[in-house]
Amino acid sequence: MTREAPGTDSSRSIQASRETAEQPPSKRGVGTETKRSDIVSKVQGTAIYGSDVSRPSTLHAAVLRAETPHGTLRTVDTTAATDCDGVVAACSRSELRGFFDDRIRHVGDVIAAVAATDRETAYRALEEIEYDVIEHDPVFDAATAVQAGAPIVHENQPDLKQHRQHPIEVTNEEYVNNIDDYHAYQHGDVDEALSTADHVIERSYTTPRVSHCNLDTHCCIASWTDDQLHVETTLGNITQAQEELGDFLEIDHDSVEITVPPTPSSSFGGRSLPKFTFEPVAASLSERTGRPVRLEFPRDVEFLAGETRHKTEWELTMGVTDDGEITALRTSVIADTGGYPNGVGHIVLSNGRDRPLDMYRIPNYEYEGVSVFTNNVPAGEYRGIGVTQGTFALESHIDEAARTVEMDPLTFRTRNLLEEGEDRSNGRGAIDTSGVTECLERGRQTFERMADDRSSSSNELVGRGVALGTHTTGSGAGDGRDVSEAELTMRTDGTVTAKTAGVELGQGSDTVMSQIVAQEVGVPPEAVRVERYPASAPLDDSLGAVASRSTYLIGGAVRDAGTQLSSTLVDRIATTLDCSPADVRIDDGTVHTDRSTVPISDLLEAEITVVGRATADDAPASYGAHFAEVVVDPETGHVDVRTFVAAQDVGFAINPKMVEGQLEGAVLHGVEFAICSELRADNGIPENSSLADYSVASPVEMPNQLECEIIESEEHSGPYGAKGLGTPSLPPVAPAIGNAIRDAIGNRITNPPATAERVFWAMAGEDIDEGVPVDE
C-alpha cells in the first residue's frame, strides 16, 4: 500500500507566498515549518511521561471496582486487606474524601482502594476486601432513562462541583427523570415551513461510545505537605482542574497544586479535567498514609473509568424546495452521560444546537437536546464535543436531502451555505471570516485529480462522498470572559523564557509559541524555552489547552507580550548603542545597526520581563470540506478508504507541517469513528475493554491517498490570522466516509461504525442491530 505525501502543493504555495521582501529575515518565525521542540526526546524514547514518573517513598494504589452497574453499598470490610504485609492503608468508598456516597452507578465505580509498598501487593490486597451490594434495577437506554418510571440513577441533581453547571428548565413534559442537562431553541415557524415544503426528509441517526485510547494510560501521584495537596498528573486545563479538585475535596483552591509530567501524554479531551475515581482517590490515600501515592489505570479501566465520547441518538426532519433550498430543520438529540456528570453534557447539547446555524442558512429551526444519566460507563470530553456526533447526523441528512431533490451534493450545500458577513439566526452575529467556499473548490479540484474511477476488481463497489463541518475556536463565551495572559523574560544570555497556561499534549503548542516569540523578538525558535506557569501565578487564564484555543488565545497573549518585549528591547539597545530605535534590527539573536552587528547577549546587563494579554470577544468558526472515496467488497462488506482530501480553513498556518499533522490526526480519529471504533456494552458491562478487542485505526485503515489542503481566511482576531484547528478538522471526516459508503452500496449506515458486518447486512437491506430494513 502506498501513500502520497499530504498537502505538498498547498504547503509549497503557502510557503512561497510568505517569502517576500515585506517579511525580513527577523520576521520569519511564523509561517515556517519549524522543527518541533520535543521531537528528539520522543523519537529517541527518552521522553518522560506520566507513567514513567515515580518519587521516593511512593506507595502504589489499586482500586476495587464494581462489577454490577447499579446498587447500594451496604457493607465494606477492609480489615483483611489492611492486615496484608506491605499494605499501608485501605479505605472503603465512604472513607474517601469528597462527595462519595454509598451508591454504585456503573460498572467500574469505586468500592474501595488500597495503598501498598508495591503495585502487586496492592492488587492482591483487593482480593481480601469483602463487601455487600444491594442491587437496584439499572437503566442503560438514555431514551428510556429520561421517561417516567425509569430507575433513578441520582436521587437529586448531583453537585460534584464541576464547571458549566447552570440552572435547567425542561419544557418537555416527557422528560422527567435522570436529566443531566437540557437545551431548547427555536426561531421561525418550523411546522408551517414543513407543511409547505416540496419535500420533507425524516431520519434517525445513532453515534457510538468511543474511547480515546491514548497510548499512555492515566497515572497520577498525589502527596500532601501539611494542608497543601500536590498532584502530578496530565491535565490540559490546570487552573480549572485545581478549582474542581479543591471543591470536590472541600479544600481551598489555593491548597491544591497541579503539575504535569515532563512530557504530558496525548489527550484528545480525555485529560482535560480530573476524573471522579482517579485524582480524588489518590489524594485520599495520600492524606491517610502521609506519603505520596501513585495511582495508574490499567488499560481495561481506561474503558471503564476514563470516560468515552457520548453515545447520541438524533432525530432530524428537514424541509426543502424542489430547487434545493432548505426551508426548515427540526433536530432532537438524546445524549448518554453515563453514571456521573462532568460538565460536558451542556457542551454536547449547546454545540449540537448551534453548529448547523454556523454553516447553513436555515430560516426556520427548532432544536431540543437532553443529556441523560444512565448506568453505563461515564461519558466526557472527546475531540469535537457534540459537534462530531451532530455533524455526522446533519451531513448524512444533507446528503439524503440532495438525493431527494436529485441535486449534486456539492451544489446542494453551496446553495444553502452562509456567506461571510451574513447574520446567523442564533443571535451570534455575522460570519466574520469563512474559507468554506475555497475549501469546497480546492478540495474538489484535488479530489477529482486524485480519485480513480477504476477499481482493482470489477466486483468492487466504489463510492464517493463529501461533507462540510465547522466548529468554534475557544470556549465560545462570546462576551470577553475567555482571557489568557503570558509572561516573557529576555535573559541576559539572549534566550527567552515564555510562561503560558498552555500544556503541550502532543499538538505542538510549545513549538508554535516559540515561533511567535521568534517572529516578534527576532531570536531563533530554539532560543525560546516554553514553560507552564502554575495556577497560583498572578496571571489570568481559566481554560488552558482545551477548545482549540492554544494557538488562537494563548498564542495571542504570547504575541502581545512579544510585541512589548521587542519594543522594550529595541529601546534599551538603542540607548546602549547611542542610536535611534529605528536603526535597530534584530535577526536570529543578533542586533544589526548601520555601525555594528552584535549578539543580544553582549548588550544586555539585566533581564526584561513583560506580560501580554489576549481576550476572546468572539469564538470564530473554522470550516472544512472533506472528500472521501471508498471501495466496498460486496462479498464481505469490508470498507477500504482509498482516497481522502481534507480541505481546512485554518485562518493562518503558523507551522504548515504541524497543521498537516493535525489534519492527518483528525482523519485518523474520523476513520475510527466511521468504520472502526465502538465500546460495546451488554447490560452496562463493556464487552471489548482491551486493545486486543477494541478496534482502532492503524496505517492499514488510513486512506491509501491522503491530501491536506490548507486554506487561510486570515481571522482578524487571531495571531497573524490564525484560528482553531484541532477540533474543527474532525467533524467532517466520518460523514464524508459515510456518504461515500452510501454512494457505493445504495443504502445508508445510520449507526456507525460501518463495520464489515453492518455494511454486509445493509447491502442486503437489513440493519443487523435492529433486524429491520434500512432506509433506502
C-alpha positions as a printed Julia matrix, in Angstrom:
776×3 Matrix{Float64}:
   0.0     0.0     0.0
   1.38    3.36   -0.96
   0.5     6.72    0.42
   1.1    10.06   -1.22
   2.7    12.89    0.74
  -0.17   15.01    2.07
  -0.51   18.7     1.49
   2.58   19.06   -0.68
   1.25   21.5    -3.26
  -0.72   23.65   -0.83
   2.15   23.85    1.65
   4.57   24.93   -1.06
   2.24   27.69   -2.2
   1.78   28.96    1.35
   5.49   28.95    1.98
   6.25   30.76   -1.26
   3.71   33.47   -0.59
   5.44   34.31    2.66
   8.94   34.63    1.24
   8.51   38.27    0.31
  10.52   41.43    0.69
   7.88   42.69    3.12
   8.83   39.96    5.55
  12.5    40.44    6.54
  14.52   37.54    7.96
  13.77   38.51   11.57
  10.06   38.13   10.87
  10.13   34.55    9.61
   9.31   32.78   12.88
   5.71   32.09   11.86
   4.62   30.54    8.6
   7.65   28.24    8.51
   7.98   24.51    9.06
  10.0    24.85   12.26
  11.08   21.56   13.79
   9.09   20.51   16.86
  10.83   21.36   20.1
  10.09   17.92   21.6
  10.92   15.79   18.57
  14.32   14.5    19.69
  13.23   13.14   23.09
  10.15   11.47   21.61
  11.98    9.89   18.68
  14.83    8.68   20.89
  12.43    7.34   23.52
  13.86    9.46   26.33
  10.69   11.49   26.95
   9.36   11.06   30.49
   5.59   10.53   30.52
   3.25   10.28   33.48
   3.53    6.51   33.78
   7.34    6.87   33.89
   7.32    9.15   36.93
   7.92    7.99   40.49
   9.15    9.53   43.74
  10.98    8.3    46.82
   8.74    6.61   49.41
   5.87    6.44   46.93
   3.08    3.99   47.67
   1.12    2.27   44.92
  -2.65    2.35   44.82
  -5.2    -0.1    43.49
  -8.96    0.36   43.31
 -11.62   -2.28   43.82
 -14.24   -1.55   41.19
 -17.87   -2.57   40.97
 -18.9    -5.44   38.74
 -22.57   -4.51   38.97
 -23.93   -1.4    37.25
 -26.35   -0.18   39.93
 -26.65   -0.74   43.63
 -26.16    0.48   47.18
 -23.1    -0.5    49.17
 -24.4    -2.0    52.41
 -21.06   -3.04   53.93
 -17.39   -2.85   53.02
 -14.85   -4.67   55.19
 -11.2    -3.77   54.51
  -9.8    -5.41   57.68
  -8.17   -8.38   55.94
  -6.68   -6.14   53.27
  -5.17   -3.84   55.9
  -3.55   -6.83   57.57
  -1.7    -7.87   54.42
   2.07   -7.43   54.5
   3.04   -4.31   52.61
  -0.38   -2.66   52.81
  -0.21    0.77   54.43
  -3.87    1.77   54.14
  -7.2     0.51   52.85
 -10.23    2.77   52.52
 -13.83    1.96   51.81
 -15.73    4.21   49.44
 -17.32    6.1    52.33
 -13.88    6.82   53.81
 -12.59    8.52   50.67
 -12.51   12.28   50.83
 -15.05   14.15   48.73
 -18.6    13.62   47.53
 -18.59    9.82   47.53
 -21.93    8.41   48.63
 -22.96    4.76   49.02
 -24.38    4.32   45.51
 -22.76    2.31   42.72
 -23.78    3.81   39.37
 -21.76    1.97   36.73
 -19.51   -0.98   36.23
 -16.08    0.25   37.3
 -17.35    2.56   40.05
 -15.25    2.69   43.23
 -15.93    0.3    46.1
 -12.63    0.59   47.99
  -8.99    1.5    47.49
  -5.66    0.25   48.8
  -2.19    1.8    49.13
   0.75   -0.59   49.43
   4.51   -0.66   49.02
   4.24   -2.09   45.53
   1.58   -2.47   42.89
   1.35   -6.25   43.02
   0.7    -6.19   46.78
  -1.97   -3.55   46.36
  -3.84   -5.65   43.8
  -3.54   -8.81   45.89
  -5.0    -6.94   48.84
  -8.09   -6.06   46.82
  -8.96   -9.76   46.81
  -9.22   -9.65   50.61
 -11.87   -6.93   50.7
 -15.38   -8.14   51.43
 -18.43   -6.11   50.52
 -22.15   -6.45   50.12
 -24.22   -4.63   47.5
 -27.98   -4.27   47.38
 -28.6    -4.36   43.64
 -31.08   -1.97   42.03
 -32.8    -2.09   38.69
 -30.44   -0.47   36.19
 -31.23    1.61   33.13
 -28.98    1.53   30.07
 -31.03    3.24   27.36
 -30.93    7.02   27.58
 -34.28    7.45   25.84
 -35.85    5.17   28.46
 -33.96    6.67   31.39
 -35.4    10.12   30.88
 -39.0     8.87   30.93
 -41.34    8.43   33.9
 -40.96    5.13   35.7
 -37.31    4.62   34.85
 -34.86    3.58   37.6
 -33.32    6.66   39.23
 -29.55    6.98   38.9
 -29.25   10.09   41.12
 -31.95   10.83   43.68
 -31.2    14.55   43.45
 -29.42   16.66   40.85
 -25.78   15.82   41.6
 -23.43   18.64   42.54
 -19.89   17.36   42.13
 -18.53   20.92   41.94
 -17.85   20.77   38.23
 -17.66   23.55   35.7
 -20.5    24.75   33.49
 -23.26   23.81   35.93
 -26.26   26.03   35.34
 -29.98   26.19   36.1
 -32.02   23.81   33.94
 -35.55   24.47   32.78
 -37.06   21.47   31.0
 -40.02   22.26   28.78
 -40.64   18.74   27.51
 -43.21   17.1    29.8
 -41.99   13.63   28.85
 -38.51   14.32   30.19
 -38.85   13.81   33.94
 -36.03   11.58   35.21
 -32.24   11.36   35.21
 -31.71   14.7    33.48
 -28.1    15.87   33.34
 -28.72   18.9    31.12
 -31.32   20.26   28.73
 -31.35   22.79   25.88
 -34.15   24.01   23.62
 -34.16   26.71   20.95
 -36.28   27.78   18.05
 -36.77   30.55   15.56
 -39.3    30.9    12.79
 -42.24   28.54   12.32
 -40.98   25.03   11.63
 -44.42   23.42   11.44
 -45.62   25.91    8.84
 -42.43   25.61    6.79
 -42.58   21.81    6.8
 -46.24   21.83    5.77
 -45.44   23.91    2.69
 -42.13   22.29    1.76
 -41.88   20.39   -1.51
 -40.07   17.58    0.27
 -39.78   16.53    3.91
 -36.92   14.2     4.86
 -37.06   12.42    8.23
 -34.37   10.11    9.56
 -32.79    8.85   12.77
 -29.06    8.53   13.45
 -27.11    6.97   16.3
 -23.46    7.56   17.17
 -21.41    5.21   19.35
 -19.36    5.38   22.51
 -15.73    5.83   21.52
 -12.69    5.63   23.77
  -9.72    7.98   23.4
  -7.18    5.13   23.54
  -4.29    7.43   24.44
  -1.06    5.43   24.41
  -0.13    6.43   27.97
  -2.8     5.42   30.47
  -3.92    7.73   33.26
  -1.32    7.99   36.02
  -1.03   10.46   38.9
   0.97   10.93   42.09
  -0.71   12.71   44.99
   1.06   13.99   48.1
   0.34   16.34   50.99
   2.56   18.85   52.77
   0.61   19.94   55.83
  -2.69   21.13   54.32
  -1.31   21.58   50.8
  -2.2    18.93   48.19
   0.12   18.4    45.25
  -0.94   16.23   42.31
   1.28   15.41   39.37
  -0.96   14.34   36.51
  -1.52   15.04   32.82
  -4.3    17.6    32.54
  -4.91   20.2    29.86
  -6.86   22.7    31.97
  -4.83   23.12   35.14
  -6.49   26.22   36.58
  -9.99   24.82   36.34
  -8.77   21.38   37.44
  -7.38   22.84   40.66
 -10.66   24.6    41.33
 -12.75   21.49   40.7
 -10.47   19.22   42.71
 -10.4    21.7    45.59
 -14.19   21.99   45.58
 -14.67   18.23   45.36
 -12.28   17.6    48.27
 -13.71   20.62   50.16
 -10.42   22.48   50.5
  -9.37   25.92   49.3
  -8.36   26.23   45.66
  -5.05   27.69   46.78
  -4.39   24.5    48.75
  -4.28   22.46   45.53
  -1.28   22.47   43.23
  -1.32   20.51   39.98
   1.77   19.96   37.88
   2.18   17.92   34.71
   4.88   15.31   33.97
   7.96   16.37   32.0
   6.23   15.09   28.85
   2.43   15.2    29.07
   0.76   12.5    27.03
  -1.93   13.0    24.42
  -5.44   13.91   25.49
  -8.0    14.49   22.71
 -10.18   15.73   25.56
  -9.67   12.68   27.74
  -7.3    14.53   30.05
  -8.86   17.97   30.23
 -10.11   17.77   33.81
  -9.9    15.43   36.87
 -11.67   12.09   36.87
 -14.13   11.25   39.64
 -12.45    7.93   40.53
  -8.86    8.98   39.89
  -7.18   12.04   41.44
  -9.56   12.2    44.48
  -8.81    8.55   45.29
  -5.04    9.07   45.18
  -5.39   12.26   47.25
  -7.47   10.45   49.89
  -4.98    7.61   50.24
  -2.05   10.02   50.42
  -3.73   12.03   53.17
  -4.36    8.88   55.18
  -0.83    7.46   54.8
   1.15   10.69   54.91
   3.12    9.52   51.88
   2.99   10.09   48.12
   0.54    7.71   46.43
   0.72    6.68   42.79
  -2.45    5.55   41.01
  -2.42    4.26   37.46
  -5.3     2.98   35.36
  -4.76   -0.44   33.81
  -5.83   -0.47   30.17
  -9.22   -2.06   30.86
 -10.0     0.63   33.45
  -9.35    3.29   30.8
 -12.52    1.99   29.14
 -14.47    1.79   32.42
 -13.49    4.99   34.23
 -11.54    7.07   31.69
 -14.72    8.37   30.01
 -15.87    7.97   26.4
 -17.48   10.1    23.72
 -21.2    10.48   24.43
 -23.43    8.0    22.67
 -26.15   10.04   20.97
 -29.49    9.47   19.25
 -30.63   12.07   16.72
 -33.97   12.72   15.02
 -33.81   15.09   12.04
 -36.68   16.43    9.95
 -35.82   18.76    7.08
 -37.97   20.65    4.61
 -36.56   21.51    1.19
 -37.83   23.01   -2.05
 -37.6    21.4    -5.48
 -34.66   23.65   -6.31
 -32.71   22.55   -3.2
 -33.37   25.33   -0.68
 -33.58   24.32    2.98
 -36.75   25.82    4.45
 -36.84   24.19    7.89
 -34.93   21.87   10.2
 -36.17   20.2    13.36
 -33.5    18.42   15.37
 -33.65   16.49   18.62
 -30.86   14.63   20.4
 -30.61   12.4    23.43
 -27.08   12.04   24.81
 -26.0     9.29   27.19
 -23.94   10.85   30.01
 -23.49    7.58   31.92
 -23.33    7.34   35.69
 -21.81   10.73   36.55
 -21.73   14.27   35.15
 -18.55   16.14   34.29
 -19.95   19.35   32.83
 -19.68   18.13   29.25
 -23.36   17.28   28.72
 -24.01   21.01   28.49
 -21.36   21.41   25.78
 -22.61   18.42   23.78
 -26.07   19.95   23.68
 -25.09   23.56   23.01
 -22.71   22.55   20.23
 -25.36   20.32   18.69
 -27.74   23.26   18.78
 -25.52   25.97   17.28
 -23.24   24.39   14.7
 -25.83   23.88   11.93
 -26.59   27.61   12.14
 -22.9    28.46   11.78
 -22.85   26.6     8.46
 -26.2    26.77    6.71
 -28.96   29.27    6.03
 -31.93   27.78    7.91
 -34.84   30.23    8.17
 -36.97   28.01   10.42
 -35.17   26.0    13.07
 -36.15   24.03   16.14
 -33.8    22.17   18.46
 -34.17   20.11   21.61
 -31.41   18.25   23.39
 -31.21   16.35   26.65
 -28.26   14.61   28.26
 -29.27   11.75   30.5
 -27.85    9.77   33.41
 -27.76    6.0    32.84
 -25.91    3.09   34.42
 -23.42    3.0    31.58
 -19.76    3.98   31.88
 -19.3     7.77   32.15
 -19.1     9.91   29.06
 -16.98   13.03   28.82
 -14.98   15.32   26.64
 -13.68   13.99   23.33
 -12.39   15.99   20.39
 -15.35   17.8    18.84
 -17.69   17.58   21.84
 -21.15   17.04   20.4
 -20.09   18.52   17.06
 -18.54   15.27   15.86
 -21.77   13.42   16.58
 -24.07   16.17   15.33
 -22.15   16.74   12.11
 -22.38   13.05   11.28
 -26.17   13.23   11.59
 -26.54   16.59    9.83
 -24.21   15.92    6.89
 -25.72   12.47    6.38
 -29.14   14.12    6.32
 -27.97   16.86    3.97
 -26.77   14.15    1.61
 -30.16   12.45    1.68
 -31.88   15.78    1.03
 -29.68   16.35   -2.02
 -30.56   12.87   -3.3
 -34.25   13.54   -2.73
 -34.24   16.6    -4.99
 -31.81   14.89   -7.39
 -29.16   17.53   -6.92
 -25.39   17.16   -6.79
 -24.44   17.12   -3.07
 -21.84   19.87   -3.54
 -24.31   22.07   -5.39
 -26.95   21.49   -2.69
 -24.55   22.52    0.06
 -23.34   25.58   -1.83
 -26.95   26.59   -2.43
 -27.55   26.79    1.35
 -24.19   27.95    2.73
 -23.96   31.05    4.87
 -21.6    33.59    3.38
 -19.13   35.96    5.02
 -20.96   38.92    6.51
 -24.29   37.1     6.66
 -26.03   37.01   10.04
 -26.56   33.71   11.79
 -30.05   33.09   13.07
 -28.89   32.01   16.55
 -28.0    35.54   17.6
 -24.23   35.08   17.34
 -23.95   37.82   14.75
 -22.47   37.71   11.29
 -19.94   35.24    9.94
 -16.71   37.19   10.06
 -14.2    35.04    8.18
 -15.03   31.86    6.32
 -12.85   29.9     3.97
 -15.52   27.27    3.36
 -16.12   28.21   -0.28
 -12.42   27.93   -1.06
 -12.3    24.68    0.93
 -15.03   23.29   -1.31
 -13.39   24.39   -4.54
  -9.79   23.49   -3.69
 -10.89   20.23   -2.11
 -13.0    19.31   -5.12
 -10.19   20.01   -7.58
  -7.68   17.98   -5.6
 -10.12   15.13   -5.06
 -11.0    14.88   -8.74
  -7.31   14.8    -9.59
  -6.6    12.03   -7.07
  -9.71    9.86   -7.23
  -9.65    6.96   -9.66
 -12.86    5.64  -11.19
 -11.27    2.28  -11.82
 -11.49   -0.31   -9.05
  -8.9    -3.03   -8.7
 -11.64   -5.62   -9.16
 -14.69   -5.43  -11.39
 -16.66   -6.83   -8.46
 -15.82   -3.99   -6.05
 -18.21   -1.17   -5.27
 -16.75    2.34   -5.44
 -18.4     5.33   -3.8
 -17.59    8.98   -3.25
 -18.78   11.36   -0.59
 -18.35   14.89    0.68
 -19.15   16.55    4.0
 -18.73   20.0     5.49
 -18.01   20.79    9.1
 -17.47   23.71   11.4
 -16.59   24.4    14.99
 -15.76   27.45   17.04
 -12.36   28.48   18.3
 -12.06   28.77   22.06
 -14.68   28.44   24.75
 -17.41   30.16   22.78
 -18.07   32.59   25.61
 -18.57   35.42   23.16
 -18.6    38.11   25.86
 -14.93   38.68   26.61
 -14.71   36.23   29.52
 -12.18   33.98   27.79
  -8.82   35.56   28.58
  -5.22   34.43   28.55
  -2.04   36.07   29.77
   1.57   35.13   29.08
   4.87   36.25   30.56
   8.07   36.61   28.55
  11.51   37.12   30.06
  14.53   38.03   27.97
  17.62   36.62   29.68
  20.99   38.27   29.53
  22.31   35.31   27.52
  19.93   36.16   24.67
  17.39   33.44   25.37
  13.72   33.96   26.15
  11.54   32.14   28.67
   7.86   32.1    27.82
   5.44   31.22   30.6
   1.92   30.36   29.45
  -1.16   28.46   30.59
  -0.73   26.01   27.74
   0.03   22.33   28.14
   1.93   20.56   25.37
  -0.26   17.5    24.84
   1.38   16.5    21.57
  -0.37   19.16   19.5
   2.85   21.17   19.06
   1.79   24.24   21.03
   5.21   24.76   22.64
   6.77   24.91   19.18
   4.13   27.39   17.99
   4.77   29.64   21.0
   8.5    29.62   20.29
   7.79   30.59   16.68
   5.61   33.51   17.77
   8.33   34.76   20.11
  10.88   34.37   17.32
   8.62   36.33   14.98
   8.15   39.24   17.36
  11.51   39.44   19.13
  13.94   38.29   16.47
  15.53   35.36   18.3
  15.71   31.86   16.81
  12.91   29.49   17.96
  15.46   27.21   19.62
  16.44   30.12   21.9
  12.92   30.13   23.4
  12.05   27.97   26.39
   8.3    27.48   26.92
   7.1    26.74   30.44
   3.71   26.42   32.1
   3.0    28.85   34.88
   1.21   27.48   37.95
  -2.4    28.38   38.63
  -1.16   30.32   41.66
   0.81   32.69   39.41
  -0.59   36.24   39.16
  -1.54   35.61   35.52
  -5.03   35.17   34.15
  -6.21   32.09   32.26
  -9.02   29.73   33.21
  -9.1    27.12   30.44
  -5.57   26.18   29.4
  -5.07   23.83   26.46
  -8.68   22.99   25.62
 -11.23   24.04   23.0
  -8.62   24.6    20.26
  -7.64   27.85   21.98
  -3.89   27.26   22.41
  -2.69   28.95   19.23
  -5.63   31.35   18.99
  -5.81   32.76   22.52
  -2.65   31.7    24.34
  -0.69   32.43   21.18
  -2.37   35.83   21.04
  -1.18   36.58   24.56
   2.34   35.47   23.63
   2.29   37.72   20.58
   1.15   40.68   22.66
   3.96   40.02   25.12
   6.41   39.59   22.26
   5.46   42.96   20.8
   6.07   44.62   24.17
   9.34   42.76   24.69
  10.58   43.72   21.25
   9.8    47.39   21.83
  11.46   47.45   25.24
  14.46   45.51   23.98
  14.98   47.79   20.97
  14.74   50.92   23.14
  17.27   49.54   25.6
  19.68   48.51   22.85
  19.32   51.89   21.16
  20.24   53.59   24.41
  23.25   51.33   24.88
  24.48   51.86   21.32
  23.54   55.55   21.27
  21.43   55.28   18.16
  17.82   55.66   17.12
  15.46   52.72   17.79
  14.53   52.92   14.1
  18.13   51.97   13.26
  17.98   48.72   15.3
  17.08   45.45   13.65
  17.21   42.1    15.48
  17.61   38.93   13.45
  18.39   35.4    14.66
  19.53   36.68   18.06
  21.85   39.3    16.57
  21.48   43.08   16.71
  22.12   44.89   13.44
  22.66   48.63   13.05
  24.36   50.7    10.38
  27.5    50.72   12.53
  27.67   47.25   14.11
  26.48   43.66   14.31
  26.41   42.38   17.89
  24.79   39.39   19.64
  21.98   40.35   22.01
  23.87   38.71   24.88
  26.69   41.25   24.55
  24.31   44.17   25.08
  22.03   43.1    27.95
  23.04   43.59   31.57
  19.63   42.94   33.1
  16.64   40.77   32.28
  13.46   42.18   30.74
  10.07   40.76   31.77
   6.73   41.67   30.22
   3.18   40.31   30.42
   0.92   40.0    27.37
  -2.82   39.55   27.27
  -5.38   38.33   24.75
  -9.16   38.41   25.12
 -11.69   36.42   23.1
 -14.51   38.76   22.17
 -15.87   36.1    19.84
 -15.38   32.43   19.1
 -14.64   32.45   15.36
 -15.76   29.43   13.4
 -13.33   27.3    11.42
 -14.59   25.4     8.39
 -13.65   22.31    6.44
 -14.73   20.43    3.34
 -13.68   16.79    3.27
 -13.93   14.33    0.39
 -13.72   10.55    0.53
 -13.58    7.68   -1.94
 -14.22    4.18   -0.61
 -14.1     0.69   -2.07
 -16.53   -1.87   -0.61
 -16.11   -5.62   -1.01
 -19.61   -6.89   -1.86
 -18.84  -10.37   -0.54
 -17.7    -9.29    2.94
 -18.82   -5.69    3.4
 -15.24   -4.58    4.12
 -14.69   -0.86    3.55
 -11.38    0.48    2.29
 -10.97    4.26    2.4
  -8.95    4.65   -0.78
  -8.7     8.42   -1.22
  -9.3    11.29    1.19
  -8.9    15.05    0.84
  -9.17   17.31    3.88
  -9.5    20.95    2.85
  -9.46   23.01    6.04
  -9.74   26.7     6.81
  -7.08   27.35    9.48
  -7.03   31.15    9.36
  -3.23   31.19    9.12
  -0.83   28.25    9.26
   1.85   29.27   11.75
   3.58   25.95   11.14
   2.25   24.34    7.92
   3.87   20.95    8.58
   2.28   20.69   12.02
  -1.03   21.82   10.54
  -0.81   18.83    8.2
  -0.1    16.63   11.21
  -3.21   17.91   12.96
  -5.29   17.26    9.84
  -3.89   13.76    9.42
  -4.63   13.06   13.08
  -8.21   14.26   12.59
  -8.59   11.92    9.63
  -7.37    9.02   11.75
  -9.9     9.79   14.5
 -12.62   10.23   11.88
 -11.79    6.9    10.23
 -12.09    5.24   13.64
 -15.44    6.9    14.22
 -16.69    5.98   10.74
 -15.63    2.35   10.32
 -13.73    1.03   13.37
 -14.35    2.08   16.93
 -17.19    1.38   19.31
 -17.17    0.49   23.0
 -19.84   -2.19   23.05
 -21.69   -2.9    26.28
 -24.02   -5.64   27.42
 -26.17   -4.5    30.36
 -23.64   -1.82   31.16
 -20.67   -4.18   31.04
 -18.14   -3.29   28.33
 -17.55   -6.27   26.06
 -14.34   -5.11   24.38
 -12.39   -3.21   27.03
  -8.92   -4.11   25.77
  -6.83   -3.11   22.79
  -7.0    -6.73   21.65
 -10.77   -6.47   21.24
 -11.39   -2.75   20.72
 -10.78   -1.67   17.13
  -8.65    1.4    16.47
  -7.36    2.71   13.16
  -3.92    1.56   12.11
  -1.99    2.56    8.97
  -3.95   -0.17    7.19
  -7.26    1.62    7.79
  -5.9     5.05    6.84
  -6.58    6.27    3.3
  -4.28    4.93    0.58
  -4.01    8.51   -0.67
  -4.38   11.43    1.71
  -4.05   15.08    0.78
  -4.39   18.06    3.12
  -5.34   21.38    1.58
  -4.58   24.3     3.89
  -6.89   27.28    3.38
  -6.11   30.63    5.01
  -9.0    33.02    5.7
  -6.99   35.42    7.89
  -9.11   35.69   11.03
  -8.53   39.26   12.28
  -8.92   38.35   15.97
  -6.27   35.61   15.95
  -2.49   35.95   15.94
  -1.41   36.55   12.32
  -4.91   35.45   11.29
  -4.82   32.0    12.94
  -7.85   30.26   14.39
  -8.72   26.83   15.77
  -7.68   23.63   14.02
  -7.62   20.54   16.23
 -11.33   20.23   16.95
 -12.79   21.82   13.76
 -10.89   19.44   11.49
 -12.53   16.27   12.87
 -16.33   16.62   12.37
 -16.45   16.35    8.54
 -14.35   13.17    8.33
 -16.82   10.46    9.33
 -19.81   11.8     7.39
 -17.69   12.15    4.24
 -16.8     8.47    4.56
 -20.4     7.56    5.45
 -21.69    9.41    2.4
 -19.17    7.59    0.22
 -20.36    4.24    1.6
 -23.95    5.26    0.87
 -22.9     6.09   -2.68
 -21.2     2.72   -3.07
 -23.85    0.35   -1.69
 -27.1     2.29   -2.2
 -28.15    2.13    1.47
 -27.13    4.33    4.4
 -25.43    3.21    7.58
 -27.1     5.45   10.17
 -25.33    3.9    13.16
 -21.53    3.97   12.77
 -19.08    2.41   12.86
 -19.71    0.92    9.43
 -18.11   -2.41   10.23
 -17.93   -5.08    7.55
 -20.82   -6.91    9.19
 -23.07   -3.84    9.27
 -22.24   -2.95    5.68
 -22.85   -6.53    4.54
 -26.33   -6.55    6.04
 -27.04   -3.02    4.8
 -26.31   -4.23    1.27
 -28.98   -6.86    1.89
 -31.37   -4.12    3.02
 -31.27   -5.0     6.74
 -29.95   -3.37    9.9
 -28.09   -6.02   11.88
 -28.61   -4.13   15.16
 -32.37   -3.85   14.8
 -33.28   -6.68   12.47
 -35.33   -4.33   10.32
 -34.95   -2.99    6.79
 -32.68    0.04    6.47
 -33.68    3.28    4.8
 -33.18    3.12    1.07
